[in-house]
Amino acid sequence: MENTITPRLLFADRQGNICDHPDLAMLAASGDQLVFPAPDDLIPLPPGSRFFYLPQCPPLAWDDELEQVVCLDELDAGEPCFGVSAFLPPAYTRLLLPAVSYADKDYQLPLWAYTAVGWSPEINKYVVAARRVDENRQWEPDRFDDREVVAGVERQLARFPDNRLVHHLRRCALEDHCFAAKNFFLGRWECPLPVSPVCNARCLGCLSWQPEGGFDASQDRIDFVPSVDELLQVALAHLEVAENPVLSFGQGCEGDPILQAETICAFARRLRVEADGGTLNVNTNASLPEKVAAMAAAGMDSIRVSMNSPRKSTYLAYYRPRGYTFENVLTSLRSAKEGGLHLALNLLVMPGVTDAPEEVEALLGLIGEYEIDQVQMRNLNIDPRLYLETVGATGEGAIGIGGLLDLLTAEFPGLEIGYFNRYLG
Ligand code: SF4
């Protein structure tokens, strides 16, 4: 391990006060492996990021005087010391994990994407191990003014007082602060159409369902299937006014929309009679190939397939499917292309797993074989320790998420790499 960095370690006390250490240098982690973040892997903390401290997880750092890694488990007064991580806004892919000791942790961290962060005295800024992968500025937090959202909510509720979906989106926009739901009330860009209260997977890090006794799901699932009329009211109201409209099934507040494919197909057929324009998109686990083919035939434009891995063993360990197979998902990729859909991969990225040599090789094969149009490099929100243990990864030999991004660009010049769905025009 060669020391090539200068950022300082950040640490927290039990009140959550965050400080930089005067002597210790920041380390980061790729899977289980401690690394010095390369200067190219560090960028100033993007606006809209959040800090988290990690109870029971003391930080690991580099001591230049001792020339060794040290664990800062206590502050001067004998108080416990905790590691600090950053949570990035959308458009940024995490390159490295925080370097902490998990030895004493007896709980699961909640569903966030923990990112290595330090303090750079040279530029007088916090720095994070991340890369911006999407230049679309439509999702910047400062483009969402809640005063305008509230006015939009009042307008749409007055127009559609009995539409359960509009009431559901009101809660998403104002209580859960879903940007896509806010877009509906602001009359622009990508609008969500949550449709499914159920799912046929049990992802370890599902945002909308978690078993009792573990960490909390971060969003409540929709508890009804909207009727085609309710979906059409929302969609047509959006298409009337929105610039670059995308109508998307498959949201954080639902199960998987593929289980409501009949409703989606009926909706798509009617919408295409009543309106032109707009991109009809579905974000899904793509577990049922015949439903993918049916949605393509009904007039959908694009599909984004979520996968944590192109390898069966890693996929099954995380998705824990009920009633479908990994091979079904691959068949769906083929069905999507045959049906003329724009095909995006929602790749759930974890440093030390996604960039492991066998994962990289499988990913390159998948993109080539199934002619993937876009890869969205999304940070997987989960306790890193839990995930590494579940999929049996260590991070040894990983090429780095930055290296993976560079390789994808070099190998597939026509492949779009990004973070968000696209309006297809
Ligand atoms: S496919 Fe989506 S809704 Fe289903 S368990 Fe996984 S994350 Fe949750």
mmCIF file of N, CA, C and O in Angstrom, residues 84-129:
data_model
loop_
_atom_site.group_PDB
_atom_site.id
_atom_site.type_symbol
_atom_site.label_atom_id
_atom_site.label_comp_id
_atom_site.label_asym_id
_atom_site.label_seq_id
_atom_site.Cartn_x
_atom_site.Cartn_y
_atom_site.Cartn_z
ATOM 1 N N VAL A 84 -16.968 8.127 9.776
ATOM 2 C CA VAL A 84 -17.888 9.057 9.096
ATOM 3 C C VAL A 84 -17.950 8.662 7.621
ATOM 4 O O VAL A 84 -16.946 8.244 7.039
ATOM 5 N N SER A 85 -19.142 8.786 7.044
ATOM 6 C CA SER A 85 -19.276 8.528 5.607
ATOM 7 C C SER A 85 -20.168 9.601 4.999
ATOM 8 O O SER A 85 -20.858 10.331 5.726
ATOM 9 N N ALA A 86 -20.139 9.669 3.685
ATOM 10 C CA ALA A 86 -21.014 10.617 2.978
ATOM 11 C C ALA A 86 -22.047 9.838 2.191
ATOM 12 O O ALA A 86 -21.807 8.698 1.780
ATOM 13 N N PHE A 87 -23.202 10.451 1.998
ATOM 14 C CA PHE A 87 -24.225 9.923 1.078
ATOM 15 C C PHE A 87 -24.327 10.925 -0.062
ATOM 16 O O PHE A 87 -24.529 12.116 0.159
ATOM 17 N N LEU A 88 -24.159 10.424 -1.285
ATOM 18 C CA LEU A 88 -24.059 11.310 -2.444
ATOM 19 C C LEU A 88 -25.416 11.619 -3.051
ATOM 20 O O LEU A 88 -26.324 10.773 -3.022
ATOM 21 N N PRO A 89 -25.560 12.788 -3.672
ATOM 22 C CA PRO A 89 -26.803 13.061 -4.414
ATOM 23 C C PRO A 89 -26.821 12.231 -5.695
ATOM 24 O O PRO A 89 -25.785 11.689 -6.114
ATOM 25 N N PRO A 90 -27.979 12.135 -6.369
ATOM 26 C CA PRO A 90 -28.034 11.396 -7.625
ATOM 27 C C PRO A 90 -27.051 11.983 -8.644
ATOM 28 O O PRO A 90 -26.673 13.142 -8.535
ATOM 29 N N ALA A 91 -26.655 11.180 -9.600
ATOM 30 C CA ALA A 91 -25.705 11.517 -10.687
ATOM 31 C C ALA A 91 -24.275 11.160 -10.332
ATOM 32 O O ALA A 91 -23.412 11.142 -11.211
ATOM 33 N N TYR A 92 -23.990 10.868 -9.067
ATOM 34 C CA TYR A 92 -22.629 10.538 -8.651
ATOM 35 C C TYR A 92 -22.541 9.057 -8.274
ATOM 36 O O TYR A 92 -23.337 8.569 -7.458
ATOM 37 N N THR A 93 -21.559 8.366 -8.848
ATOM 38 C CA THR A 93 -21.315 6.973 -8.477
ATOM 39 C C THR A 93 -20.185 6.915 -7.456
ATOM 40 O O THR A 93 -19.136 7.546 -7.633
ATOM 41 N N ARG A 94 -20.441 6.167 -6.422
ATOM 42 C CA ARG A 94 -19.445 5.980 -5.353
ATOM 43 C C ARG A 94 -18.306 5.087 -5.854
ATOM 44 O O ARG A 94 -18.551 4.035 -6.461
ATOM 45 N N LEU A 95 -17.081 5.467 -5.570
ATOM 46 C CA LEU A 95 -15.929 4.666 -5.998
ATOM 47 C C LEU A 95 -15.373 3.810 -4.869
ATOM 48 O O LEU A 95 -14.827 2.738 -5.115
ATOM 49 N N LEU A 96 -15.490 4.297 -3.614
ATOM 50 C CA LEU A 96 -14.907 3.568 -2.485
ATOM 51 C C LEU A 96 -15.788 3.689 -1.246
ATOM 52 O O LEU A 96 -16.535 4.662 -1.082
ATOM 53 N N LEU A 97 -15.640 2.716 -0.382
ATOM 54 C CA LEU A 97 -16.402 2.680 0.878
ATOM 55 C C LEU A 97 -15.605 3.349 1.990
ATOM 56 O O LEU A 97 -14.375 3.464 1.902
ATOM 57 N N PRO A 98 -16.274 3.730 3.087
ATOM 58 C CA PRO A 98 -15.511 4.246 4.223
ATOM 59 C C PRO A 98 -14.644 3.135 4.835
ATOM 60 O O PRO A 98 -15.043 1.965 4.831
ATOM 61 N N ALA A 99 -13.480 3.524 5.351
ATOM 62 C CA ALA A 99 -12.590 2.551 6.010
ATOM 63 C C ALA A 99 -12.910 2.574 7.501
ATOM 64 O O ALA A 99 -12.567 3.532 8.204
ATOM 65 N N VAL A 100 -13.616 1.560 7.959
ATOM 66 C CA VAL A 100 -13.972 1.462 9.389
ATOM 67 C C VAL A 100 -13.813 0.011 9.825
ATOM 68 O O VAL A 100 -13.788 -0.904 9.002
ATOM 69 N N SER A 101 -13.746 -0.172 11.139
ATOM 70 C CA SER A 101 -13.756 -1.529 11.684
ATOM 71 C C SER A 101 -15.207 -1.897 12.029
ATOM 72 O O SER A 101 -15.893 -1.142 12.732
ATOM 73 N N TYR A 102 -15.653 -3.050 11.516
ATOM 74 C CA TYR A 102 -17.018 -3.506 11.806
ATOM 75 C C TYR A 102 -17.019 -4.537 12.936
ATOM 76 O O TYR A 102 -18.052 -5.133 13.232
ATOM 77 N N ALA A 103 -15.853 -4.754 13.559
ATOM 78 C CA ALA A 103 -15.713 -5.879 14.495
ATOM 79 C C ALA A 103 -16.723 -5.828 15.643
ATOM 80 O O ALA A 103 -17.209 -6.869 16.102
ATOM 81 N N ASP A 104 -17.056 -4.620 16.139
ATOM 82 C CA ASP A 104 -17.950 -4.523 17.307
ATOM 83 C C ASP A 104 -19.388 -4.186 16.931
ATOM 84 O O ASP A 104 -20.229 -3.983 17.805
ATOM 85 N N LYS A 105 -19.682 -4.072 15.647
ATOM 86 C CA LYS A 105 -21.031 -3.645 15.225
ATOM 87 C C LYS A 105 -22.008 -4.800 15.424
ATOM 88 O O LYS A 105 -21.802 -5.891 14.917
ATOM 89 N N ASP A 106 -23.099 -4.535 16.169
ATOM 90 C CA ASP A 106 -24.067 -5.605 16.410
ATOM 91 C C ASP A 106 -25.453 -5.237 15.858
ATOM 92 O O ASP A 106 -26.472 -5.646 16.378
ATOM 93 N N TYR A 107 -25.501 -4.430 14.806
ATOM 94 C CA TYR A 107 -26.773 -4.025 14.190
ATOM 95 C C TYR A 107 -26.517 -3.851 12.692
ATOM 96 O O TYR A 107 -25.351 -3.889 12.260
ATOM 97 N N GLN A 108 -27.575 -3.699 11.919
ATOM 98 C CA GLN A 108 -27.413 -3.450 10.473
ATOM 99 C C GLN A 108 -27.556 -1.958 10.209
ATOM 100 O O GLN A 108 -28.480 -1.318 10.718
ATOM 101 N N LEU A 109 -26.653 -1.428 9.412
ATOM 102 C CA LEU A 109 -26.776 -0.021 9.020
ATOM 103 C C LEU A 109 -28.006 0.150 8.135
ATOM 104 O O LEU A 109 -28.309 -0.726 7.308
ATOM 105 N N PRO A 110 -28.719 1.269 8.270
ATOM 106 C CA PRO A 110 -29.895 1.484 7.427
ATOM 107 C C PRO A 110 -29.523 1.656 5.941
ATOM 108 O O PRO A 110 -28.345 1.730 5.589
ATOM 109 N N LEU A 111 -30.549 1.709 5.104
ATOM 110 C CA LEU A 111 -30.366 1.594 3.652
ATOM 111 C C LEU A 111 -29.908 2.904 3.006
ATOM 112 O O LEU A 111 -30.708 3.665 2.445
ATOM 113 N N TRP A 112 -28.612 3.134 3.108
ATOM 114 C CA TRP A 112 -27.980 4.268 2.443
ATOM 115 C C TRP A 112 -26.710 3.751 1.768
ATOM 116 O O TRP A 112 -26.236 2.661 2.090
ATOM 117 N N ALA A 113 -26.158 4.573 0.880
ATOM 118 C CA ALA A 113 -24.914 4.186 0.189
ATOM 119 C C ALA A 113 -23.748 4.912 0.866
ATOM 120 O O ALA A 113 -23.564 6.116 0.665
ATOM 121 N N TYR A 114 -23.002 4.197 1.673
ATOM 122 C CA TYR A 114 -21.949 4.783 2.499
ATOM 123 C C TYR A 114 -20.691 4.982 1.651
ATOM 124 O O TYR A 114 -20.197 4.034 1.036
ATOM 125 N N THR A 115 -20.181 6.193 1.648
ATOM 126 C CA THR A 115 -19.095 6.576 0.738
ATOM 127 C C THR A 115 -17.917 7.147 1.519
ATOM 128 O O THR A 115 -18.114 7.912 2.482
ATOM 129 N N ALA A 116 -16.697 6.816 1.088
ATOM 130 C CA ALA A 116 -15.495 7.332 1.750
ATOM 131 C C ALA A 116 -15.423 8.849 1.610
ATOM 132 O O ALA A 116 -15.600 9.393 0.516
ATOM 133 N N VAL A 117 -15.138 9.530 2.724
ATOM 134 C CA VAL A 117 -15.052 10.990 2.730
ATOM 135 C C VAL A 117 -13.899 11.408 3.640
ATOM 136 O O VAL A 117 -13.617 10.729 4.634
ATOM 137 N N GLY A 118 -13.212 12.492 3.286
ATOM 138 C CA GLY A 118 -12.142 13.036 4.123
ATOM 139 C C GLY A 118 -12.133 14.548 4.020
ATOM 140 O O GLY A 118 -13.019 15.155 3.403
ATOM 141 N N TRP A 119 -11.133 15.158 4.651
ATOM 142 C CA TRP A 119 -10.994 16.626 4.610
ATOM 143 C C TRP A 119 -9.671 16.958 3.953
ATOM 144 O O TRP A 119 -8.619 16.424 4.347
ATOM 145 N N SER A 120 -9.715 17.811 2.942
ATOM 146 C CA SER A 120 -8.489 18.209 2.266
ATOM 147 C C SER A 120 -8.082 19.603 2.708
ATOM 148 O O SER A 120 -8.749 20.579 2.339
ATOM 149 N N PRO A 121 -7.001 19.731 3.486
ATOM 150 C CA PRO A 121 -6.569 21.074 3.881
ATOM 151 C C PRO A 121 -6.063 21.871 2.683
ATOM 152 O O PRO A 121 -6.142 23.100 2.685
ATOM 153 N N GLU A 122 -5.569 21.193 1.638
ATOM 154 C CA GLU A 122 -5.044 21.917 0.477
ATOM 155 C C GLU A 122 -6.129 22.758 -0.191
ATOM 156 O O GLU A 122 -5.910 23.901 -0.562
ATOM 157 N N ILE A 123 -7.287 22.172 -0.369
ATOM 158 C CA ILE A 123 -8.350 22.928 -1.047
ATOM 159 C C ILE A 123 -9.422 23.401 -0.067
ATOM 160 O O ILE A 123 -10.410 23.999 -0.454
ATOM 161 N N ASN A 124 -9.187 23.093 1.231
ATOM 162 C CA ASN A 124 -10.128 23.551 2.259
ATOM 163 C C ASN A 124 -11.549 23.043 2.004
ATOM 164 O O ASN A 124 -12.522 23.783 2.128
ATOM 165 N N LYS A 125 -11.647 21.785 1.628
ATOM 166 C CA LYS A 125 -12.960 21.204 1.308
ATOM 167 C C LYS A 125 -12.998 19.752 1.748
ATOM 168 O O LYS A 125 -11.944 19.095 1.815
ATOM 169 N N TYR A 126 -14.234 19.277 1.968
ATOM 170 C CA TYR A 126 -14.412 17.827 2.102
ATOM 171 C C TYR A 126 -14.226 17.198 0.723
ATOM 172 O O TYR A 126 -14.596 17.805 -0.294
ATOM 173 N N VAL A 127 -13.656 15.997 0.714
ATOM 174 C CA VAL A 127 -13.509 15.285 -0.559
ATOM 175 C C VAL A 127 -14.114 13.887 -0.414
ATOM 176 O O VAL A 127 -14.051 13.271 0.658
ATOM 177 N N VAL A 128 -14.715 13.405 -1.498
ATOM 178 C CA VAL A 128 -15.329 12.069 -1.500
ATOM 179 C C VAL A 128 -14.775 11.246 -2.652
ATOM 180 O O VAL A 128 -14.366 11.794 -3.683
ATOM 181 N N ALA A 129 -14.814 9.919 -2.476
ATOM 182 C CA ALA A 129 -14.382 9.007 -3.539
ATOM 183 C C ALA A 129 -15.588 8.755 -4.435
ATOM 184 O O ALA A 129 -16.432 7.888 -4.159
#
